[in-house]
Coordinates of C-alpha atoms and ligand atoms in Angstrom, one line a residue:
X152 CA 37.2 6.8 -32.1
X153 CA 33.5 7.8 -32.6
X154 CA 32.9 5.3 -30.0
X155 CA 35.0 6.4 -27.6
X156 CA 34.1 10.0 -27.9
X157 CA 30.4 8.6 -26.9
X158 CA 31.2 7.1 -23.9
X159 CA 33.0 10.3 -22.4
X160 CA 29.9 12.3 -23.4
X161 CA 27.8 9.6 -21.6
X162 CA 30.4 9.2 -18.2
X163 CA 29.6 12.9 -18.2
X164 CA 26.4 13.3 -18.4
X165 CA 25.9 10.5 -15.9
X166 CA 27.9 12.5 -14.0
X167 CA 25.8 15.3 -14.8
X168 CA 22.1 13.5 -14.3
X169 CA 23.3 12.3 -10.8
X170 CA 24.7 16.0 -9.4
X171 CA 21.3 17.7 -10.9
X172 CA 19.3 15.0 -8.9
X173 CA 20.9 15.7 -5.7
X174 CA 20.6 19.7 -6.3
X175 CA 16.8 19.2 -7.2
X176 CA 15.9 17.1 -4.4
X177 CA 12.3 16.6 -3.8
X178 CA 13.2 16.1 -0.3
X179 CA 16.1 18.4 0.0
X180 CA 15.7 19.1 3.9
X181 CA 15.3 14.7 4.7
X182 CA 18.8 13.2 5.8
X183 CA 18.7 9.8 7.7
X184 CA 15.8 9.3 10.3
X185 CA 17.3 9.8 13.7
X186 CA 16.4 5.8 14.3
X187 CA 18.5 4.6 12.3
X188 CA 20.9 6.8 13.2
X189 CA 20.7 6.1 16.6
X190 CA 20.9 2.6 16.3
X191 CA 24.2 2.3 13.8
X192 CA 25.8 4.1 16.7
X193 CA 24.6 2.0 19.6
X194 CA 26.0 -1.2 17.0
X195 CA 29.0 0.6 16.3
X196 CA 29.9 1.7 20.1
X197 CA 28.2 -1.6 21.4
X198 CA 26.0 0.9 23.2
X199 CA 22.6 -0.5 25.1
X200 CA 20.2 0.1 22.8
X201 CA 16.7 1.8 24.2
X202 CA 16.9 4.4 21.0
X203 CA 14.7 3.3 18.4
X204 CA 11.7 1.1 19.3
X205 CA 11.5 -2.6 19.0
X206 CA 11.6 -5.4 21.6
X207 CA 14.5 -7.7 22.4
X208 CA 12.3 -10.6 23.0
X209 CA 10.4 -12.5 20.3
X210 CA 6.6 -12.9 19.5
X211 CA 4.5 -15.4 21.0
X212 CA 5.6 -18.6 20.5
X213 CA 2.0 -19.9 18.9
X214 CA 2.3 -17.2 16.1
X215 CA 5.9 -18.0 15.4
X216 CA 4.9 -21.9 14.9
X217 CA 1.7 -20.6 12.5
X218 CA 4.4 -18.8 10.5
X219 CA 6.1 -21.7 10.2
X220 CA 2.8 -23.8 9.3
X221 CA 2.0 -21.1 6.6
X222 CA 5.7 -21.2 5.2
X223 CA 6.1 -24.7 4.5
X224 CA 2.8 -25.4 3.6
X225 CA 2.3 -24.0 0.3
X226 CA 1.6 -20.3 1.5
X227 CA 4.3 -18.6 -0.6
X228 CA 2.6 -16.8 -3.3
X229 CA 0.8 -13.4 -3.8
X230 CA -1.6 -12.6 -1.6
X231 CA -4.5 -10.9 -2.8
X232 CA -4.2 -6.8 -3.2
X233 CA -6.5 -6.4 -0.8
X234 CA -5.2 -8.7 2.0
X235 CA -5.9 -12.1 3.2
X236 CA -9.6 -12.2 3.6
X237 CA -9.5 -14.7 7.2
X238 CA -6.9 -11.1 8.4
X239 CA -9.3 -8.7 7.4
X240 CA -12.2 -10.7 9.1
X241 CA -10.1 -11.1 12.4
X242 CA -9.5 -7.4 12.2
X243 CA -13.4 -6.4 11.5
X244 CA -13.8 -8.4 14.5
X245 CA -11.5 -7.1 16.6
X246 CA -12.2 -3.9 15.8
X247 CA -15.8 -4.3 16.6
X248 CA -15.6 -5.9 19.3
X249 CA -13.1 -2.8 20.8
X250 CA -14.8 -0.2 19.5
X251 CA -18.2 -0.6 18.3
X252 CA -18.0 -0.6 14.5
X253 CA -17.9 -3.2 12.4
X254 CA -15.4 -2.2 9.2
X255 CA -16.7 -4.5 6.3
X256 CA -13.4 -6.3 5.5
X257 CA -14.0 -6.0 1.9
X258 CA -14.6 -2.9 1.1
X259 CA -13.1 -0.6 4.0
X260 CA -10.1 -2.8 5.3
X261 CA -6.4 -2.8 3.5
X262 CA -3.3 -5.2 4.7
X263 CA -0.4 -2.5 3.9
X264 CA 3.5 -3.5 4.4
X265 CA 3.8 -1.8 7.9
X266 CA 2.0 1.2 9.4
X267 CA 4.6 3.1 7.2
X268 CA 3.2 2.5 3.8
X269 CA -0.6 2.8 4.8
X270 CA 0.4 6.7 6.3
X271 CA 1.7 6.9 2.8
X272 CA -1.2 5.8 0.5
X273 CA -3.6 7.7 3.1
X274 CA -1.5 10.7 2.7
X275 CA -1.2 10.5 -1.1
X276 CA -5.0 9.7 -1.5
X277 CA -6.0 13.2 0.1
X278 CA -3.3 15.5 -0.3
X279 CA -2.7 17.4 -3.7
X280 CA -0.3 20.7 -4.4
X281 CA -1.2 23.6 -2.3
X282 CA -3.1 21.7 0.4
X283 CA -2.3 22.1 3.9
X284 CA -1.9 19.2 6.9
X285 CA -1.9 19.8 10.7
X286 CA 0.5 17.4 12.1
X287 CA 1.5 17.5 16.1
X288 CA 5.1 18.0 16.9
X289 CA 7.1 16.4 18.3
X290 CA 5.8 14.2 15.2
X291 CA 6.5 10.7 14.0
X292 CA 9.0 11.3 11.0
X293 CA 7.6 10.3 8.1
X294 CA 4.5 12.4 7.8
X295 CA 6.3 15.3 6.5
X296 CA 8.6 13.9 4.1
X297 CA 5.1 12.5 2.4
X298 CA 3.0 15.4 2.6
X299 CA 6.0 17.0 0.9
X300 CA 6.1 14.3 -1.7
X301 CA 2.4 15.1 -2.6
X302 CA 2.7 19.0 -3.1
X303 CA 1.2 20.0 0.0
X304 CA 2.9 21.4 3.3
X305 CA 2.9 20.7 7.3
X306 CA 1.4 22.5 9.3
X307 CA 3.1 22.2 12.7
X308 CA 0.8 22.8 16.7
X309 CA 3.5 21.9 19.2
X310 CA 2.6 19.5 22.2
X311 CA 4.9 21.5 25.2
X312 CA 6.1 20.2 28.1
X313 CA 5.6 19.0 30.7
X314 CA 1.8 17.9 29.8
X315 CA 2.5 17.5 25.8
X316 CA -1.4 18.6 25.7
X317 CA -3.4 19.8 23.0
X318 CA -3.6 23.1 22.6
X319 CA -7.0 23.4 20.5
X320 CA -7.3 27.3 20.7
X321 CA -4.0 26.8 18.8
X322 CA -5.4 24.1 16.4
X323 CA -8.5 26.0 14.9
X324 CA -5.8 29.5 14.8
X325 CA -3.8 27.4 11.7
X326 CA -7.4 26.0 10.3
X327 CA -7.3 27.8 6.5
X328 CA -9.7 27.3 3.5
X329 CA -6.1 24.6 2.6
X330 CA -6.6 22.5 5.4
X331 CA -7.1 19.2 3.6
X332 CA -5.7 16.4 6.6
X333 CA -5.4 16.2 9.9
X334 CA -2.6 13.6 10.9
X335 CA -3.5 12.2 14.8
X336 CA -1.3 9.9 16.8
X337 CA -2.8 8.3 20.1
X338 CA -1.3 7.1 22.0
X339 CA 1.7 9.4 20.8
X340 CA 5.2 8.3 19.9
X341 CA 7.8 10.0 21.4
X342 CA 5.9 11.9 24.3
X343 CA 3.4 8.8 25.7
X344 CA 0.9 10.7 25.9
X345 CA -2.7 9.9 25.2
X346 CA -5.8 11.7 24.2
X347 CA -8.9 11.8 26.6
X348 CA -12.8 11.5 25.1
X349 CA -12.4 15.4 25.4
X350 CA -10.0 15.7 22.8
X351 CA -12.0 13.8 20.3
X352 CA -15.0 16.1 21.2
X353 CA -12.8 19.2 20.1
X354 CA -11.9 17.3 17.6
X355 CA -14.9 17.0 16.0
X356 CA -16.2 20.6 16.9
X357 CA -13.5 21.4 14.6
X358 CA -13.5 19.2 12.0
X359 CA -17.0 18.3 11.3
X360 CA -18.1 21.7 9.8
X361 CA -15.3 21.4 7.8
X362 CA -13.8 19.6 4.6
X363 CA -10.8 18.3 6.2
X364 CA -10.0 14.8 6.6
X365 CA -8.3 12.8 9.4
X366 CA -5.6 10.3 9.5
X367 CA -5.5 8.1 12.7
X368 CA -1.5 6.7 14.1
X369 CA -2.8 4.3 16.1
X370 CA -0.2 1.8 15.8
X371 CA 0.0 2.0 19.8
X372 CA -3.5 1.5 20.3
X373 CA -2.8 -1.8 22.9
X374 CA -0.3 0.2 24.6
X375 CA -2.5 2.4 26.9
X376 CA -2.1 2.3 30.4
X377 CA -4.1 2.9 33.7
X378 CA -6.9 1.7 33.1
X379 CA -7.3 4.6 30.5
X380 CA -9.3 3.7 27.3
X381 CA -7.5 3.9 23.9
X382 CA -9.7 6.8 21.7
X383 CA -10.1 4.9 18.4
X384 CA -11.4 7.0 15.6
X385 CA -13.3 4.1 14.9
X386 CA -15.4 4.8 18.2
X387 CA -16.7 7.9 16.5
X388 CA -18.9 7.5 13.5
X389 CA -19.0 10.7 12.7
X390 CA -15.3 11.2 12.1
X391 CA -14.9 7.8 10.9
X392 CA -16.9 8.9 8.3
X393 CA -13.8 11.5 7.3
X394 CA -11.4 9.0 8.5
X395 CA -8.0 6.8 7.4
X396 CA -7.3 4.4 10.8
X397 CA -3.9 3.0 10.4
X398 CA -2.2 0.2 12.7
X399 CA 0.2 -2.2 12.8
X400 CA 0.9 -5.6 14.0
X401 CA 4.7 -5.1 14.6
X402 CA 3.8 -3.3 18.0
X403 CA 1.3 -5.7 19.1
X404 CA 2.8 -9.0 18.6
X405 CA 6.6 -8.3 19.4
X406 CA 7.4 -8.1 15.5
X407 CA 8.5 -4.7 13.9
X408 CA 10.8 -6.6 11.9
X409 CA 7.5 -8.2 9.9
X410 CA 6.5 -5.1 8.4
X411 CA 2.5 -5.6 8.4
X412 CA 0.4 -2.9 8.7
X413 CA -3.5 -2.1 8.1
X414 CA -5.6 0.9 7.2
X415 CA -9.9 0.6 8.2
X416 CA -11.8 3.7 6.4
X417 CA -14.8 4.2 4.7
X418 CA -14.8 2.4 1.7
X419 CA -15.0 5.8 -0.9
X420 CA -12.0 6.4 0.9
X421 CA -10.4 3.0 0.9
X422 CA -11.0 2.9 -2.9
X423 CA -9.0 5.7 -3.3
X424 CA -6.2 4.4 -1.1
X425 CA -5.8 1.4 -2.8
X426 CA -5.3 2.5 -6.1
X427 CA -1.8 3.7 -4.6
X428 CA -1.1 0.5 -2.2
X429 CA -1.7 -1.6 -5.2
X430 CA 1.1 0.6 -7.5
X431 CA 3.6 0.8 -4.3
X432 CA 3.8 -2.4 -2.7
X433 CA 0.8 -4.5 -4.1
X434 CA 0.6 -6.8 -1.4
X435 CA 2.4 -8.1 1.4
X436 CA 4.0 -11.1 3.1
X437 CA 1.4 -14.4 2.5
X438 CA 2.3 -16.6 5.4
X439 CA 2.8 -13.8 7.7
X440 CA -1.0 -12.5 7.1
X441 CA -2.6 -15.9 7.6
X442 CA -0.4 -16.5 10.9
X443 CA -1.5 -13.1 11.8
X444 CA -5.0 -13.7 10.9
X445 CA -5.3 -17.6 13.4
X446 CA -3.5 -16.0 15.8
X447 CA -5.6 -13.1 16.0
X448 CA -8.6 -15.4 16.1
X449 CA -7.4 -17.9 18.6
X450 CA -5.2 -15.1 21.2
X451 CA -7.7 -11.9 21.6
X452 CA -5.9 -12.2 25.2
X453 CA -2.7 -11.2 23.5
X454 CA -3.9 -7.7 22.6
X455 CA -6.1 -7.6 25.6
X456 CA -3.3 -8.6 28.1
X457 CA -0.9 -6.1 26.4
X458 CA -1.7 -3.5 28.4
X459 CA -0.7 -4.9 31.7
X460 CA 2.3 -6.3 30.1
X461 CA 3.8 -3.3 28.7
X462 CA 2.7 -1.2 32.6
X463 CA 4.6 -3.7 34.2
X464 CA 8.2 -3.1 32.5
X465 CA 7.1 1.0 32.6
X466 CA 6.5 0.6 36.7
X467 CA 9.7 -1.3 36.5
X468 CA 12.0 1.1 34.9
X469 CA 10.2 4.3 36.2
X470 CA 11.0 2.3 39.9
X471 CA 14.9 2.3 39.1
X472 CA 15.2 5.7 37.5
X473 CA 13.8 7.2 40.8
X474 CA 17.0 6.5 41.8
X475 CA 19.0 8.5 38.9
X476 CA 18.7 12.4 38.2
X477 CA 16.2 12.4 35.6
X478 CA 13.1 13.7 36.3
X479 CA 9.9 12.2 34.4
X480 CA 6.1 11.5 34.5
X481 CA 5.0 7.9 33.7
X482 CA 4.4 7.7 30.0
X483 CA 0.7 7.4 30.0
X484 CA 0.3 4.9 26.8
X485 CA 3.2 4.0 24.0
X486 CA 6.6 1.6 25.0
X487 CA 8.5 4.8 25.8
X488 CA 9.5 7.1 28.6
X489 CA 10.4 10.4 28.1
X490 CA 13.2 11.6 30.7
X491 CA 14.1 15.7 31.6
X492 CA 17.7 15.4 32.6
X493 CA 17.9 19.5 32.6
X494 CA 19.0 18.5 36.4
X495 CA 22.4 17.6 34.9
X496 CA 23.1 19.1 31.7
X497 CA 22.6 21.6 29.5
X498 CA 23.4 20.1 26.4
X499 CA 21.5 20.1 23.3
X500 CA 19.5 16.6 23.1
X501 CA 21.2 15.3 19.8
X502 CA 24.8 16.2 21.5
X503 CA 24.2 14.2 24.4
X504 CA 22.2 11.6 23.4
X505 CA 25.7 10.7 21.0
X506 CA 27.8 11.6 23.9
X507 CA 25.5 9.0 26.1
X508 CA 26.1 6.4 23.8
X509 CA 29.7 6.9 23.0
X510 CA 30.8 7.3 26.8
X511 CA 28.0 5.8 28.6
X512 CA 27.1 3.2 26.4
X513 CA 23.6 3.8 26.2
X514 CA 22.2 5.2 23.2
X515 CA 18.6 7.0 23.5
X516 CA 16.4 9.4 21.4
X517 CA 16.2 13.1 21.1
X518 CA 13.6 14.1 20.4
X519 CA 13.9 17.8 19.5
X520 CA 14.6 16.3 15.7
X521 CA 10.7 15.7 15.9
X522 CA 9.8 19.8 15.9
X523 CA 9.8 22.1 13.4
X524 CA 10.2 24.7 16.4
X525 CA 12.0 22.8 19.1
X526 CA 11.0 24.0 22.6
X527 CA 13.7 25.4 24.8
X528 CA 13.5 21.4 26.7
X529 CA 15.9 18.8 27.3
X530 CA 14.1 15.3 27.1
X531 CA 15.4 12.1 26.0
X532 CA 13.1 9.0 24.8
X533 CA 13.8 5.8 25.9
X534 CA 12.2 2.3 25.0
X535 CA 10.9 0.1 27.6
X536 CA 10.3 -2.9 25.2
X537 CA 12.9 -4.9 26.6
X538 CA 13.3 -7.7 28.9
X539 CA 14.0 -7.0 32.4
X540 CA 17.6 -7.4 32.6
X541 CA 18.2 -5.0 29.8
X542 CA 16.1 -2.3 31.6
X543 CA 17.8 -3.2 34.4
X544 CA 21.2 -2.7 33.0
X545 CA 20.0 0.3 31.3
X546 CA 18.7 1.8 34.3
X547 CA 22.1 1.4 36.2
X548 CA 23.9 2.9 33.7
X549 CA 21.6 6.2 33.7
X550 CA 21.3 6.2 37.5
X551 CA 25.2 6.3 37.8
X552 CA 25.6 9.3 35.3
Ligands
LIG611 N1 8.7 3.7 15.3 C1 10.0 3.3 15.8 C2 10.5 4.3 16.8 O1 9.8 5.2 17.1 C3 11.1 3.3 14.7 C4 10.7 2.9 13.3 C5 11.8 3.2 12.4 O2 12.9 2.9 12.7 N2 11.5 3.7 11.2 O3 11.5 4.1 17.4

């Protein structure tokens, strides 16, 4: 009987413990990111997916065999915290060799488990309760969520149409005494825009009389077109002094589903930020990393080429969407285009991009869900990582709408 009682009590207070969680929420205001949202509906309307960002082609063919080397040769363990040493070497490499500084691959070089968990331990080394972090909107969705996490709050400068420019004047008016982080992203997911050598010079007017740290997203960094350089952080001592660098090989090499990452910063910085990484994921994949690391080493063309590669399928699909009634200016760096279809509707983004991909079969991005403040704008995002048929097919379907 006395058993029984017990486990009523404990069914309830189960019950209890699982309702108080969800009304104490530390992330009360997070649902389900818009990408995965996006794509379950393109699956489940068998929609034409250019919503969330990936390729549907594979890596290079050289880095899928070293893969397979490294997975059937005995490379199946833990890799060290740190990274594979022969990665971090090919990335002080390639780092110096794009933008001047050398990153010593012991002490200011982390392997993380996607560009999403390095944001994370950068985040969490810097920001405590009460601290403030300028983030630009429309911005990548899971800055906030961490920032939250930590205590502190966003600070949200729009990017406005049509330019998605900087405003700076705007920048230094949210600048407090709790500015702890800046969070940058060039070239920037979802607008494709990219920052010029003038922006890093306001940039450090503002920051370098300051204490505020920066966080570089450039996970996009080989995706800049025109001939247009990409602005590293790492080009600019100075800030990289105050700075956490964060890439990720999933763009480059065709391979989001991989989930490797890095982070280069000074190494007082670095220690800090792996005293998290080594309490959230440790390490990550072994025979990925040493694939990553020969290929790296053998195919700089890869990353070099990537540019050209990537301009090639934007002139492609920019070509055929002359023909619908979007309107659009060429996504300076990034796989995406942004498209203004205020030519033919009036809807709210979210309402037609699931319209779209219920009746039309495509399924694209809103990207309002990326402000705090959303302009009065009706863009869509759509990916361009895809082979040529599928743009083509994607194209016709937006040009008959
Ligand atoms: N970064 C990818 C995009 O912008 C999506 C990543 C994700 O699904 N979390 O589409």
């Amino acid at each position: 009987m006395e058993t029984k009682n017990t486990t009523a009590n404990s069914v309830n207070s189960v019950a209890d413990l699982a309702q108080s969680l969800a009304g104490q929420s530390k992330l009360p205001k997070v649902g389900t990111t818009i990408f995965t949202v996006m794509s379950g509906l393109a699956q489940q309307e068998g929609a034409l997916n250019l919503s969330q960002g990936f390729p549907d082609f594979d890596g290079p063919a050289p880095l899928l065999e070293r893969v397979q080397h490294y997975l059937t040769h005995g490379y199946n363990q833990y890799a060290p915290m740190q990274g594979v040493p022969a990665l971090r070497e090919a990335i002080a490499t390639k780092v110096q060799d794009l933008y001047g500084h050398r990153p010593d691959p012991d002490a200011e070089i982390t392997i993380t488990s996607g560009a999403t968990e390095a944001l994370f331990c950068a985040i969490s080394a810097v920001v405590r309760p009460g601290d403030e972090v300028i983030v630009f909107d429309p911005a990548y969705d899971s800055y906030e969520p961490v920032i939250e996490l930590c205590g502190g709050t966003a600070v949200h400068v729009p990017l406005l149409p049509p330019e998605f420019a900087v405003d700076w004047n705007r920048v230094e008016s949210v600048i407090t005494d709790r500015t702890r982080l800046i969070i940058t992203n060039t070239p920037h997911n979802p607008t494709g825009s990219v920052w010029s050598a003038g922006d890093m010079a306001t940039l450090a007017e503002l920051v370098l009389k300051r204490p505020i740290y920066l966080l570089a997203d450039e996970v996009y960094e080989h995706i800049c077109f025109d001939g247009v350089p990409h602005e590293s952080l790492c080009r600019y001592p100075d800030l990289y002094a105050r700075s956490f660098v964060v890439s990720s090989f999933g763009k480059t090499y065709h391979t989001t589903g991989w989930k490797i990452g890095y982070c280069v910063a000074p190494a007082e910085l670095t220690t800090e930020f792996r005293k998290i990484h080594q309490f959230n994921t440790f390490t990550s994949n072994t025979p990925i990393q040493y694939a990553l690391a020969d290929f790296l080493t053998m195919h700089p063309e890869h990353h070099l080429q990537l540019p050209d590669f990537y301009q090639a399928k934007r002139d492609h699909f920019c070509a055929l969407l002359g023909e619908s009634k979007f309107a659009f200016t060429k996504a300076a760096g990034t796989y995406f285009q942004l498209v203004d279809y205020s030519a033919f509707s009036s809807e709210n983004d979210v309402v037609l991009a699931e319209r779209l991909t219920r009746e039309a079969k495509l399924a694209a991005i809103p990207i309002s869900v990326f402000y705090k403040d959303p302009p009065d704008a009706h863009y869509l995002r759509l990916c361009f990582a895809k082979d040529d048929a599928t743009l083509e097919r994607g194209a016709q379907i937006l040009c008959d709408l």
